[in-house]
mmCIF file of C-alpha atoms in Angstrom:
data_model
loop_
_atom_site.group_PDB
_atom_site.id
_atom_site.type_symbol
_atom_site.label_atom_id
_atom_site.label_comp_id
_atom_site.label_asym_id
_atom_site.label_seq_id
_atom_site.Cartn_x
_atom_site.Cartn_y
_atom_site.Cartn_z
ATOM 1 C CA MET A 1173 0.198 -0.049 0.171
ATOM 2 C CA LYS A 1174 1.244 3.730 -0.611
ATOM 3 C CA PHE A 1175 -0.542 6.910 -0.917
ATOM 4 C CA LEU A 1176 -0.207 10.024 -1.343
ATOM 5 C CA SER A 1177 -2.757 12.387 0.171
ATOM 6 C CA ASP A 1178 -3.749 16.485 1.587
ATOM 7 C CA ARG A 1179 -2.809 16.292 5.078
ATOM 8 C CA ASP A 1180 -6.047 17.986 5.982
ATOM 9 C CA ASP A 1181 -8.543 15.785 4.426
ATOM 10 C CA LEU A 1182 -6.146 12.969 6.114
ATOM 11 C CA ALA A 1183 -6.626 14.422 9.569
ATOM 12 C CA THR A 1184 -10.158 15.325 8.919
ATOM 13 C CA SER A 1185 -10.919 11.227 7.726
ATOM 14 C CA LEU A 1186 -8.619 9.793 10.701
ATOM 15 C CA SER A 1187 -10.225 11.793 13.701
ATOM 16 C CA ILE A 1188 -13.927 11.181 11.897
ATOM 17 C CA ALA A 1189 -13.724 7.303 12.016
ATOM 18 C CA ALA A 1190 -11.186 6.987 15.161
ATOM 19 C CA ARG A 1191 -14.609 8.757 17.462
ATOM 20 C CA ALA A 1192 -16.017 4.846 17.047
ATOM 21 C CA VAL A 1193 -12.270 3.396 18.608
ATOM 22 C CA GLY A 1194 -12.037 2.438 21.768
ATOM 23 C CA SER A 1195 -14.962 3.259 23.737
ATOM 24 C CA GLY A 1196 -16.857 0.231 23.694
ATOM 25 C CA ARG A 1197 -15.534 -3.417 24.291
ATOM 26 C CA SER A 1198 -11.468 -3.356 24.401
ATOM 27 C CA GLY A 1199 -10.846 -7.303 24.080
ATOM 28 C CA SER A 1200 -9.022 -7.043 20.999
ATOM 29 C CA ALA A 1201 -5.878 -4.337 21.001
ATOM 30 C CA VAL A 1202 -6.893 -4.112 16.796
ATOM 31 C CA LEU A 1203 -9.676 -2.397 17.786
ATOM 32 C CA SER A 1204 -7.835 0.524 18.782
ATOM 33 C CA GLY A 1205 -6.593 0.693 15.310
ATOM 34 C CA LEU A 1206 -8.104 2.154 12.207
ATOM 35 C CA LEU A 1207 -8.442 0.564 8.697
ATOM 36 C CA ILE A 1208 -6.698 2.326 5.666
ATOM 37 C CA ASP A 1209 -8.354 1.084 2.708
ATOM 38 C CA ALA A 1210 -6.378 2.522 -0.485
ATOM 39 C CA THR A 1211 -8.284 1.552 -3.688
ATOM 40 C CA SER A 1212 -7.811 3.332 -7.887
ATOM 41 C CA ASP A 1213 -8.249 6.653 -6.465
ATOM 42 C CA SER A 1214 -9.629 6.701 -3.225
ATOM 43 C CA LEU A 1215 -9.110 6.393 0.695
ATOM 44 C CA ALA A 1216 -11.552 4.466 2.970
ATOM 45 C CA VAL A 1217 -10.980 4.986 6.656
ATOM 46 C CA THR A 1218 -12.844 2.777 9.143
ATOM 47 C CA GLY A 1219 -12.942 2.864 13.350
ATOM 48 C CA THR A 1220 -15.116 0.567 14.627
ATOM 49 C CA ASP A 1221 -15.568 -1.105 18.589
ATOM 50 C CA LEU A 1222 -18.313 -3.624 17.157
ATOM 51 C CA ASP A 1223 -21.404 -1.890 18.366
ATOM 52 C CA LEU A 1224 -20.455 1.612 16.061
ATOM 53 C CA LEU A 1225 -18.599 1.913 12.938
ATOM 54 C CA ILE A 1226 -17.528 4.729 11.249
ATOM 55 C CA ARG A 1227 -16.552 4.858 7.384
ATOM 56 C CA VAL A 1228 -15.110 7.862 5.727
ATOM 57 C CA THR A 1229 -13.868 8.478 2.314
ATOM 58 C CA GLN A 1230 -11.537 10.480 0.894
ATOM 59 C CA ASP A 1231 -9.912 11.565 -2.610
ATOM 60 C CA ALA A 1232 -6.023 10.399 -2.894
ATOM 61 C CA ARG A 1233 -3.234 9.287 -4.854
ATOM 62 C CA VAL A 1234 -2.985 5.631 -4.766
ATOM 63 C CA THR A 1235 0.612 4.440 -6.354
ATOM 64 C CA THR A 1236 -0.205 0.536 -4.471
ATOM 65 C CA ASN A 1237 -3.557 -0.166 -3.968
ATOM 66 C CA GLY A 1238 -3.424 -2.342 -0.332
ATOM 67 C CA ALA A 1239 -4.406 -2.313 3.340
ATOM 68 C CA VAL A 1240 -3.538 -1.296 6.744
ATOM 69 C CA VAL A 1241 -4.504 -0.933 10.300
ATOM 70 C CA LEU A 1242 -2.409 1.705 12.443
ATOM 71 C CA PRO A 1243 -3.142 2.696 16.182
ATOM 72 C CA ALA A 1244 -5.857 5.719 15.785
ATOM 73 C CA ARG A 1245 -4.714 8.055 18.890
ATOM 74 C CA LEU A 1246 -1.348 7.598 17.440
ATOM 75 C CA ALA A 1247 -1.666 8.242 13.259
ATOM 76 C CA THR A 1248 -4.319 11.013 14.328
ATOM 77 C CA GLU A 1249 -1.880 13.126 16.046
ATOM 78 C CA ILE A 1250 1.192 12.540 13.909
ATOM 79 C CA VAL A 1251 -1.147 13.605 11.053
ATOM 80 C CA ARG A 1252 -2.080 16.525 12.339
ATOM 81 C CA SER A 1253 1.314 17.742 13.565
ATOM 82 C CA LEU A 1254 2.453 17.626 10.352
ATOM 83 C CA ASP A 1255 3.958 20.911 8.549
ATOM 84 C CA ASP A 1256 3.346 19.891 5.099
ATOM 85 C CA ASP A 1257 0.283 19.962 3.365
ATOM 86 C CA GLN A 1258 0.756 16.616 1.321
ATOM 87 C CA VAL A 1259 1.618 13.578 2.943
ATOM 88 C CA GLN A 1260 2.476 10.103 2.261
ATOM 89 C CA MET A 1261 1.813 6.644 3.681
ATOM 90 C CA GLU A 1262 3.620 3.179 2.242
ATOM 91 C CA LEU A 1263 3.296 0.407 3.940
ATOM 92 C CA VAL A 1264 6.653 -1.975 4.214
ATOM 93 C CA GLY A 1265 7.002 -4.999 5.813
ATOM 94 C CA ASP A 1266 4.692 -5.012 8.931
ATOM 95 C CA GLN A 1267 5.209 -1.280 9.633
ATOM 96 C CA VAL A 1268 3.582 2.109 8.068
ATOM 97 C CA VAL A 1269 6.028 4.916 6.816
ATOM 98 C CA ILE A 1270 4.068 8.517 7.068
ATOM 99 C CA SER A 1271 5.982 11.162 5.588
ATOM 100 C CA SER A 1272 5.764 14.873 4.926
ATOM 101 C CA GLY A 1273 8.555 17.516 3.567
ATOM 102 C CA ARG A 1274 11.293 16.639 6.206
ATOM 103 C CA SER A 1275 9.202 14.568 8.836
ATOM 104 C CA ARG A 1276 9.191 10.768 8.612
ATOM 105 C CA PHE A 1277 7.316 8.620 11.311
ATOM 106 C CA THR A 1278 7.398 3.976 11.367
ATOM 107 C CA LEU A 1279 4.180 3.208 13.342
ATOM 108 C CA LEU A 1280 3.864 -0.423 13.991
ATOM 109 C CA THR A 1281 0.773 -2.206 12.176
ATOM 110 C CA PHE A 1282 -2.380 -3.718 13.283
ATOM 111 C CA PRO A 1283 -2.647 -7.792 11.505
ATOM 112 C CA VAL A 1284 -5.358 -6.326 8.487
ATOM 113 C CA SER A 1285 -6.447 -10.159 8.944
ATOM 114 C CA GLU A 1286 -8.250 -9.584 12.723
ATOM 115 C CA PHE A 1287 -9.654 -6.143 12.000
ATOM 116 C CA PRO A 1288 -13.833 -7.273 11.809
ATOM 117 C CA ARG A 1289 -14.807 -6.642 8.236
ATOM 118 C CA ALA A 1290 -18.336 -5.225 8.968
ATOM 119 C CA THR A 1291 -20.131 -3.879 5.569
ATOM 120 C CA PRO A 1292 -23.253 -2.311 6.510
ATOM 121 C CA PRO A 1293 -25.909 -1.977 4.522
ATOM 122 C CA GLU A 1294 -25.991 -0.325 1.064
ATOM 123 C CA ASN A 1295 -29.320 -0.203 0.074
ATOM 124 C CA ILE A 1296 -30.351 3.663 1.534
ATOM 125 C CA GLY A 1297 -34.532 3.590 1.784
ATOM 126 C CA THR A 1298 -34.887 7.274 3.263
ATOM 127 C CA TYR A 1299 -33.239 10.413 2.865
ATOM 128 C CA LEU A 1300 -34.293 12.725 5.800
ATOM 129 C CA PRO A 1301 -33.389 16.631 5.414
ATOM 130 C CA ALA A 1302 -30.503 17.255 7.304
ATOM 131 C CA THR A 1303 -31.750 20.282 9.511
ATOM 132 C CA ILE A 1304 -34.794 17.763 10.621
ATOM 133 C CA VAL A 1305 -32.752 15.554 11.892
ATOM 134 C CA LEU A 1306 -30.377 17.493 13.627
ATOM 135 C CA ASP A 1307 -32.605 19.466 15.412
ATOM 136 C CA ALA A 1308 -34.842 16.547 16.777
ATOM 137 C CA ILE A 1309 -31.220 14.799 17.771
ATOM 138 C CA ARG A 1310 -30.176 17.991 19.986
ATOM 139 C CA GLN A 1311 -33.855 18.145 21.556
ATOM 140 C CA VAL A 1312 -33.930 14.536 22.344
ATOM 141 C CA ALA A 1313 -30.659 12.908 22.433
ATOM 142 C CA ILE A 1314 -30.335 14.769 25.898
ATOM 143 C CA ALA A 1315 -32.960 12.812 27.762
ATOM 144 C CA ALA A 1316 -31.341 9.112 27.355
ATOM 145 C CA SER A 1317 -29.718 8.053 29.609
ATOM 146 C CA GLY A 1318 -26.022 7.639 29.884
ATOM 147 C CA ASP A 1319 -26.421 4.586 32.200
ATOM 148 C CA ASN A 1320 -25.107 1.356 30.799
ATOM 149 C CA ALA A 1321 -26.958 -1.438 33.401
ATOM 150 C CA ARG A 1322 -30.161 0.197 31.332
ATOM 151 C CA PRO A 1323 -29.482 -0.337 28.230
ATOM 152 C CA LEU A 1324 -33.042 0.187 26.764
ATOM 153 C CA LEU A 1325 -33.091 3.566 28.497
ATOM 154 C CA THR A 1326 -29.852 4.681 26.446
ATOM 155 C CA GLY A 1327 -31.383 4.482 23.081
ATOM 156 C CA VAL A 1328 -33.631 7.139 21.329
ATOM 157 C CA LEU A 1329 -37.025 5.093 20.185
ATOM 158 C CA LEU A 1330 -37.591 6.085 16.413
ATOM 159 C CA THR A 1331 -40.978 5.303 16.046
ATOM 160 C CA ARG A 1332 -44.460 5.765 13.728
ATOM 161 C CA ALA A 1333 -47.133 8.487 14.873
ATOM 162 C CA GLU A 1334 -49.658 8.298 12.629
ATOM 163 C CA ASP A 1335 -47.788 8.289 9.246
ATOM 164 C CA ASN A 1336 -44.997 11.000 10.835
ATOM 165 C CA LEU A 1337 -41.724 10.016 12.246
ATOM 166 C CA ARG A 1338 -41.059 10.215 16.103
ATOM 167 C CA ALA A 1339 -38.010 10.380 18.411
ATOM 168 C CA VAL A 1340 -38.381 9.336 21.834
ATOM 169 C CA ALA A 1341 -35.933 9.336 24.637
ATOM 170 C CA THR A 1342 -36.228 9.073 27.877
ATOM 171 C CA ASP A 1343 -33.808 8.415 31.763
ATOM 172 C CA SER A 1344 -37.077 7.764 33.589
ATOM 173 C CA TYR A 1345 -36.366 11.558 35.134
ATOM 174 C CA ARG A 1346 -37.515 13.882 32.163
ATOM 175 C CA LEU A 1347 -38.995 12.381 28.674
ATOM 176 C CA SER A 1348 -37.861 13.908 25.265
ATOM 177 C CA LEU A 1349 -40.571 13.922 22.405
ATOM 178 C CA ARG A 1350 -40.270 15.271 18.594
ATOM 179 C CA ASP A 1351 -42.624 14.579 15.729
ATOM 180 C CA LEU A 1352 -40.202 15.602 12.728
ATOM 181 C CA GLY A 1353 -43.355 15.756 10.275
ATOM 182 C CA VAL A 1354 -41.455 13.516 7.406
ATOM 183 C CA GLY A 1355 -42.384 9.891 6.848
ATOM 184 C CA ALA A 1356 -41.855 7.334 9.552
ATOM 185 C CA LEU A 1357 -38.395 4.694 8.183
ATOM 186 C CA SER A 1358 -40.199 1.339 9.154
ATOM 187 C CA LYS A 1359 -44.060 0.400 8.248
ATOM 188 C CA GLU A 1360 -43.699 -2.142 10.391
ATOM 189 C CA ASP A 1361 -41.554 -2.053 13.245
ATOM 190 C CA ASP A 1362 -40.248 1.283 15.448
ATOM 191 C CA ILE A 1363 -36.410 0.903 15.994
ATOM 192 C CA LEU A 1364 -34.063 1.818 19.477
ATOM 193 C CA VAL A 1365 -31.494 3.757 18.498
ATOM 194 C CA PRO A 1366 -28.226 4.259 20.664
ATOM 195 C CA ALA A 1367 -27.504 7.972 21.677
ATOM 196 C CA ARG A 1368 -24.050 7.444 20.870
ATOM 197 C CA ALA A 1369 -24.778 6.856 17.408
ATOM 198 C CA LEU A 1370 -26.773 9.813 16.854
ATOM 199 C CA ASN A 1371 -24.371 12.424 19.237
ATOM 200 C CA GLU A 1372 -22.194 11.433 16.819
ATOM 201 C CA LEU A 1373 -24.231 12.028 13.050
ATOM 202 C CA ARG A 1374 -24.812 15.711 14.629
ATOM 203 C CA ARG A 1375 -21.167 16.209 15.355
ATOM 204 C CA LEU A 1376 -20.418 16.004 11.468
ATOM 205 C CA LYS A 1377 -20.171 19.100 9.386
ATOM 206 C CA ILE A 1378 -23.244 18.505 7.368
ATOM 207 C CA ALA A 1379 -24.880 21.680 5.579
ATOM 208 C CA ASP A 1380 -28.501 23.027 6.020
ATOM 209 C CA GLU A 1381 -29.156 21.275 2.503
ATOM 210 C CA GLU A 1382 -27.872 18.029 2.661
ATOM 211 C CA GLU A 1383 -30.005 14.928 2.798
ATOM 212 C CA ILE A 1384 -29.376 12.263 5.418
ATOM 213 C CA GLY A 1385 -29.547 8.690 3.752
ATOM 214 C CA VAL A 1386 -30.697 5.905 6.219
ATOM 215 C CA ALA A 1387 -30.594 2.167 5.620
ATOM 216 C CA LEU A 1388 -32.488 -0.158 8.040
ATOM 217 C CA GLY A 1389 -30.121 -4.272 8.272
ATOM 218 C CA SER A 1390 -32.027 -6.730 10.065
ATOM 219 C CA HIS A 1391 -29.854 -5.628 13.185
ATOM 220 C CA GLY A 1392 -28.722 -2.263 12.343
ATOM 221 C CA VAL A 1393 -29.060 0.766 10.855
ATOM 222 C CA THR A 1394 -26.467 3.401 8.564
ATOM 223 C CA PHE A 1395 -26.422 7.059 8.206
ATOM 224 C CA THR A 1396 -24.851 8.366 5.270
ATOM 225 C CA VAL A 1397 -23.881 11.809 4.831
ATOM 226 C CA GLY A 1398 -21.688 12.755 1.692
ATOM 227 C CA THR A 1399 -18.501 11.374 2.227
ATOM 228 C CA VAL A 1400 -19.869 9.657 6.270
ATOM 229 C CA SER A 1401 -21.664 6.720 6.931
ATOM 230 C CA ILE A 1402 -21.983 5.507 10.605
ATOM 231 C CA PHE A 1403 -23.197 2.357 10.925
ATOM 232 C CA THR A 1404 -24.859 0.941 14.516
ATOM 233 C CA ARG A 1405 -26.083 -1.921 16.197
ATOM 234 C CA LEU A 1406 -30.076 -1.847 17.688
ATOM 235 C CA LEU A 1407 -30.598 -2.011 20.476
ATOM 236 C CA ASP A 1408 -32.981 -5.225 21.419
ATOM 237 C CA GLY A 1409 -36.070 -5.112 23.737
ATOM 238 C CA GLU A 1410 -39.737 -3.141 24.377
ATOM 239 C CA TYR A 1411 -39.312 0.458 24.768
ATOM 240 C CA PRO A 1412 -41.526 1.508 27.623
ATOM 241 C CA LYS A 1413 -44.832 2.407 27.295
ATOM 242 C CA TYR A 1414 -44.200 6.553 26.981
ATOM 243 C CA GLN A 1415 -47.319 7.394 25.502
ATOM 244 C CA SER A 1416 -49.009 6.894 29.258
ATOM 245 C CA LEU A 1417 -46.520 9.089 30.726
ATOM 246 C CA ILE A 1418 -47.697 12.365 28.756
ATOM 247 C CA PRO A 1419 -50.358 14.818 30.826
ATOM 248 C CA THR A 1420 -53.250 15.252 29.067
ATOM 249 C CA SER A 1421 -54.697 18.526 31.020
ATOM 250 C CA CYS A 1422 -52.766 20.885 33.234
ATOM 251 C CA ALA A 1423 -54.171 22.781 36.108
ATOM 252 C CA ALA A 1424 -51.550 25.963 35.622
ATOM 253 C CA LYS A 1425 -50.306 27.026 32.201
ATOM 254 C CA ILE A 1426 -48.184 30.139 31.467
ATOM 255 C CA THR A 1427 -45.892 31.438 29.182
ATOM 256 C CA LEU A 1428 -42.440 33.067 29.139
ATOM 257 C CA ASP A 1429 -40.016 35.108 26.831
ATOM 258 C CA LYS A 1430 -37.466 31.748 26.207
ATOM 259 C CA GLU A 1431 -33.877 33.602 26.928
ATOM 260 C CA ALA A 1432 -34.987 35.517 29.715
ATOM 261 C CA PHE A 1433 -35.804 32.296 31.107
ATOM 262 C CA LEU A 1434 -32.972 30.834 30.440
ATOM 263 C CA GLY A 1435 -30.777 33.343 31.547
ATOM 264 C CA ALA A 1436 -32.228 33.327 34.805
ATOM 265 C CA LEU A 1437 -31.927 29.584 34.967
ATOM 266 C CA ARG A 1438 -28.353 29.568 34.608
ATOM 267 C CA ARG A 1439 -27.499 32.197 37.270
ATOM 268 C CA VAL A 1440 -29.663 30.582 40.109
ATOM 269 C CA LYS A 1441 -27.921 27.167 39.490
ATOM 270 C CA ILE A 1442 -24.994 29.028 40.466
ATOM 271 C CA MET A 1443 -26.110 28.602 44.059
ATOM 272 C CA VAL A 1444 -26.570 24.509 43.433
ATOM 273 C CA THR A 1445 -24.078 23.077 45.473
ATOM 274 C CA ASP A 1446 -25.040 19.135 44.021
ATOM 275 C CA THR A 1447 -27.808 16.751 42.767
ATOM 276 C CA THR A 1448 -30.531 17.077 44.909
ATOM 277 C CA THR A 1449 -30.306 20.417 46.097
ATOM 278 C CA PRO A 1450 -34.206 21.609 44.034
ATOM 279 C CA LEU A 1451 -34.955 24.516 42.101
ATOM 280 C CA ARG A 1452 -38.466 25.529 43.213
ATOM 281 C CA LEU A 1453 -40.788 27.449 41.346
ATOM 282 C CA SER A 1454 -43.497 29.468 42.723
ATOM 283 C CA ILE A 1455 -46.167 30.508 39.736
ATOM 284 C CA GLN A 1456 -48.442 33.197 40.635
ATOM 285 C CA ASP A 1457 -50.361 36.571 39.645
ATOM 286 C CA ASN A 1458 -48.128 36.315 35.654
ATOM 287 C CA GLU A 1459 -45.113 35.607 38.092
ATOM 288 C CA VAL A 1460 -42.471 33.550 38.506
ATOM 289 C CA ALA A 1461 -40.306 33.134 41.230
ATOM 290 C CA LEU A 1462 -37.162 30.847 40.576
ATOM 291 C CA SER A 1463 -35.397 30.409 43.514
ATOM 292 C CA VAL A 1464 -31.894 28.512 45.211
ATOM 293 C CA LYS A 1465 -31.331 28.130 49.127
ATOM 294 C CA SER A 1466 -28.427 26.139 50.170
ATOM 295 C CA PRO A 1467 -27.264 25.639 53.268
ATOM 296 C CA GLU A 1468 -23.323 25.360 52.273
ATOM 297 C CA VAL A 1469 -23.411 28.356 50.308
ATOM 298 C CA GLY A 1470 -26.431 30.431 50.351
ATOM 299 C CA GLU A 1471 -29.249 31.699 48.797
ATOM 300 C CA VAL A 1472 -30.807 32.798 45.706
ATOM 301 C CA THR A 1473 -34.123 34.282 44.210
ATOM 302 C CA GLU A 1474 -35.166 36.141 40.954
ATOM 303 C CA MET A 1475 -38.458 37.280 39.811
ATOM 304 C CA LEU A 1476 -39.415 36.747 36.112
ATOM 305 C CA ASN A 1477 -42.581 37.986 34.404
ATOM 306 C CA GLY A 1478 -44.925 35.560 32.922
ATOM 307 C CA THR A 1479 -48.646 34.779 31.439
ATOM 308 C CA LEU A 1480 -50.159 32.947 33.793
ATOM 309 C CA GLU A 1481 -53.455 30.461 32.763
ATOM 310 C CA GLY A 1482 -55.285 28.528 35.489
ATOM 311 C CA ALA A 1483 -54.121 27.738 39.083
ATOM 312 C CA GLU A 1484 -50.761 29.046 40.846
ATOM 313 C CA ILE A 1485 -48.581 26.317 41.665
ATOM 314 C CA GLU A 1486 -45.158 26.211 43.424
ATOM 315 C CA ILE A 1487 -42.963 23.091 42.000
ATOM 316 C CA GLY A 1488 -39.593 22.124 42.165
ATOM 317 C CA PHE A 1489 -37.243 20.834 39.607
ATOM 318 C CA ASN A 1490 -33.360 19.637 38.441
ATOM 319 C CA VAL A 1491 -32.355 22.573 37.171
ATOM 320 C CA ASN A 1492 -30.005 21.076 35.196
ATOM 321 C CA TYR A 1493 -32.750 18.687 33.802
ATOM 322 C CA LEU A 1494 -34.756 22.007 33.205
ATOM 323 C CA ILE A 1495 -32.272 24.058 31.171
ATOM 324 C CA ASP A 1496 -32.074 21.011 28.578
ATOM 325 C CA GLY A 1497 -35.764 21.168 28.378
ATOM 326 C CA VAL A 1498 -35.762 24.995 27.530
ATOM 327 C CA GLU A 1499 -32.929 24.588 25.339
ATOM 328 C CA GLY A 1500 -34.590 22.841 23.254
ATOM 329 C CA VAL A 1501 -37.386 24.890 22.803
ATOM 330 C CA VAL A 1502 -36.487 26.784 18.922
ATOM 331 C CA GLU A 1503 -39.095 29.016 19.923
ATOM 332 C CA ASP A 1504 -38.754 32.833 21.257
ATOM 333 C CA GLU A 1505 -41.359 31.614 23.938
ATOM 334 C CA ILE A 1506 -41.506 28.697 26.383
ATOM 335 C CA VAL A 1507 -44.779 27.268 27.675
ATOM 336 C CA LEU A 1508 -44.260 25.464 30.991
ATOM 337 C CA GLU A 1509 -47.750 23.549 32.268
ATOM 338 C CA ALA A 1510 -47.689 21.997 34.956
ATOM 339 C CA THR A 1511 -50.621 19.703 36.902
ATOM 340 C CA ASP A 1512 -49.211 18.653 40.953
ATOM 341 C CA PRO A 1513 -46.647 18.736 42.060
ATOM 342 C CA SER A 1514 -45.878 15.781 42.236
ATOM 343 C CA LYS A 1515 -46.664 15.534 38.233
ATOM 344 C CA PRO A 1516 -44.598 15.382 35.193
ATOM 345 C CA ALA A 1517 -44.490 19.054 34.111
ATOM 346 C CA VAL A 1518 -44.678 19.404 30.360
ATOM 347 C CA ILE A 1519 -42.421 21.880 28.600
ATOM 348 C CA HIS A 1520 -43.063 23.219 24.784
ATOM 349 C CA GLY A 1521 -42.219 25.931 22.536
ATOM 350 C CA ALA A 1522 -45.442 28.677 22.362
ATOM 351 C CA GLY A 1523 -47.989 27.607 19.516
ATOM 352 C CA ASN A 1524 -45.927 24.236 18.412
ATOM 353 C CA GLU A 1525 -46.855 20.871 19.902
ATOM 354 C CA GLU A 1526 -44.387 18.997 17.948
ATOM 355 C CA TYR A 1527 -41.105 18.738 20.320
ATOM 356 C CA LYS A 1528 -42.776 17.907 24.390
ATOM 357 C CA TYR A 1529 -40.179 17.695 27.416
ATOM 358 C CA LEU A 1530 -41.390 16.298 30.161
ATOM 359 C CA ILE A 1531 -39.484 16.497 33.542
ATOM 360 C CA MET A 1532 -40.533 14.903 37.069
ATOM 361 C CA PRO A 1533 -40.686 16.857 39.782
ATOM 362 C CA ILE A 1534 -38.423 16.854 42.959
ATOM 363 C CA ARG A 1535 -39.174 17.519 46.911
ATOM 364 C CA THR A 1536 -38.799 21.375 47.735
ATOM 365 C CA SER A 1537 -37.966 20.603 51.644
#
């Protein structure tokens, strides 16, 4: 194998593919590497931990076709550090020589035969607008659990709501839901996609006008954008019946300016010393009092104007979870609906309920 590549292109390919490396199973050393396939005038760079696979293709001047597996971290750092605009890689025995300008690195390689050669599905069944998908990931994936002891809750459910694609995630303390306004991926089955894979998709630099290709397989799904493909295994199991959690009525409904509310939340958060310190919202007379009292450091109160419909209410929340929900709203005004200090509250944009965020209250005394 021997090729010449633009340094920045190669650095980008290596760094994107490396995001799939080393965060899952660690039993095989080859999984800490990146597979580089050089054929014709292109490269394919692949990283995987067996659950997630990221493949990036790019142009290159290939002199000799071949494949090699290089240590992901070292290869990426080396290429990033080079001064010259062009990088050459050449396989010599069981080593790869990386040269650029007056720099020359030699890296030991892993056996190519030991690298998993999983081939993601090639048949793209659906194309989705990137702007809609990325907004939905931002709004929903934040509510997925980070606890691998509850694997189903680490995923985002892609399901049908009539003929519409809906994304849902919950960690049992909050639930985020977004109707995407596009057709469902599958006519029959829901799919449960690890939130990690969707977050990697969101990290890509995707232009607003691009589309994301979706290919469903029997055990996984591939998302393709431009030269990048992200394959992930699907989570297997029955997702919680989330529909029963969504309140159908509320006792208090207050409309607030989103940015003013976010600013107040971030200021009072300064006084929160741990996850058990509640934020207290006292809603009355078209005003909201936000307060935090910490025995260790002191207390804070901030007042906001709003428009109240219904009864006055006092309710407590985890301030970080509340901020996450408010940040998901794209409208200038947010609506907070509450029924009881012990029942879930709902956040959505004023005049738009495509996105809903449910949050469980916490005790304030």
